[in-house]
Amino acid sequence: MMWSIYIIGCCFLFGLVIGSFLNVVIYRIPRDLSIIRPPSSCPTCHRLIKPWENIPILSYVFILRGHCAGCGSPISLQYPVVEAFTGILFALVGWRFGGSFQTLVFIAFTAILIVLSVIDLQTRLLPDVIVLPGLLTACLLAVMTLHPKGAACWSTTVSKAFFGMAAGGLPLLLLAWGYLKLTGREGMGGGDIKLMFFIGALLGPGKVLLTLFIGSLVGAVAGSIALKLAHGDRHTQIPFGPFLSGAAWISMMWGDGIIRSYLMFSDLAG
Ligand SMILES: [Zn+2]
C-alpha cells in the first residue's frame, strides 16, 4: 500500500516536470526548432525564463500569475493545464500498472499522446518526427519478446504487433483511399493513419480496434457538435488525433477489462 502510494506520487511529480518539457516540444516541433537549445524564453519579448519561473504550475499561479515577468504579456493557460494533465495521467498509469516495465513504456506513450493531441488541435498535423520513432520503438519492443526475458516484461508479441498494425492502420488506409477515389479530395490525414499503425504495434489488435471504435464514435459526436457550434460546413477540418489519442489511452488503461466484459455480455446475449 505504502509502496504504491510512493509510485503514484513519484509518477505525478515526474509528470509535472515532463509536462513542462512537453509544452516546449508542443511549441517547437511544429516550428521546426530544436527541443534542446536554446533555453526557453518569452515568445513576445524573448526574455529568458528564470529557473524559479519554470516550476510546474506553481510558477504560473504564484510567481507569474499568468503573465511574462519581462513584458507582462499573457502566458497561455495551455502551459499549466498540460503540466497538471500530464501529472495526473502519469499518476493514473502508476496506479494502474505499479512498479513495472509497462509503467515506463505507458508513461512515455501517454506523453506522446498528449503532445500529438495538442499539436493536432493547434496545427491539424501529427508530426512524423514524433509518430514514426514511436512506431519503431513499438516494433522493437515486440521483437524484444522473442527473448524469454523480454517476453516476461512486455506482452505485445511480434504477431500481436503485426495484427495490431493491420487492424489499426488498414481500415483507415482503405477509407482514405476510397474517399480520395470518390471525391478526389483527401479526407483523412496521413498522420492519423500512421498514428493508428503506431497504436496497433504497441497495444495489439484487440485494443487498437477498441481505440478505433471509441475514437470514431466520440469523434463523430463531438465533431458534429463542434461543426454546429462553429457553423462550419463539411469542408471544415476536425482534428481526429485527439480523439484517437484519448481512445488509445483508455484502451491502454482499461482495454482488457472492457473487451472482457464485452465478450461476456455478448456471450450472455447469444
Ligand atoms: Zn515577455
Short mmCIF file of C-alpha atoms in Angstrom, two decimals, residues 222-238:
data_model
loop_
_atom_site.label_atom_id
_atom_site.label_comp_id
_atom_site.label_asym_id
_atom_site.label_seq_id
_atom_site.Cartn_x
_atom_site.Cartn_y
_atom_site.Cartn_z
CA ALA A 222 -18.04 15.79 -30.75
CA GLY A 223 -17.21 16.72 -34.35
CA SER A 224 -20.83 17.30 -35.32
CA ILE A 225 -21.44 19.33 -32.17
CA ALA A 226 -18.34 21.44 -32.90
CA LEU A 227 -19.46 21.94 -36.52
CA LYS A 228 -22.90 23.09 -35.35
CA LEU A 229 -21.42 25.50 -32.82
CA ALA A 230 -18.83 26.87 -35.25
CA HIS A 231 -21.32 27.00 -38.15
CA GLY A 232 -18.81 25.06 -40.23
CA ASP A 233 -19.64 23.12 -43.38
CA ARG A 234 -18.35 19.72 -44.50
CA HIS A 235 -15.07 21.26 -45.58
CA THR A 236 -14.28 22.32 -42.00
CA GLN A 237 -11.40 20.22 -40.71
CA ILE A 238 -11.93 18.45 -37.41
#
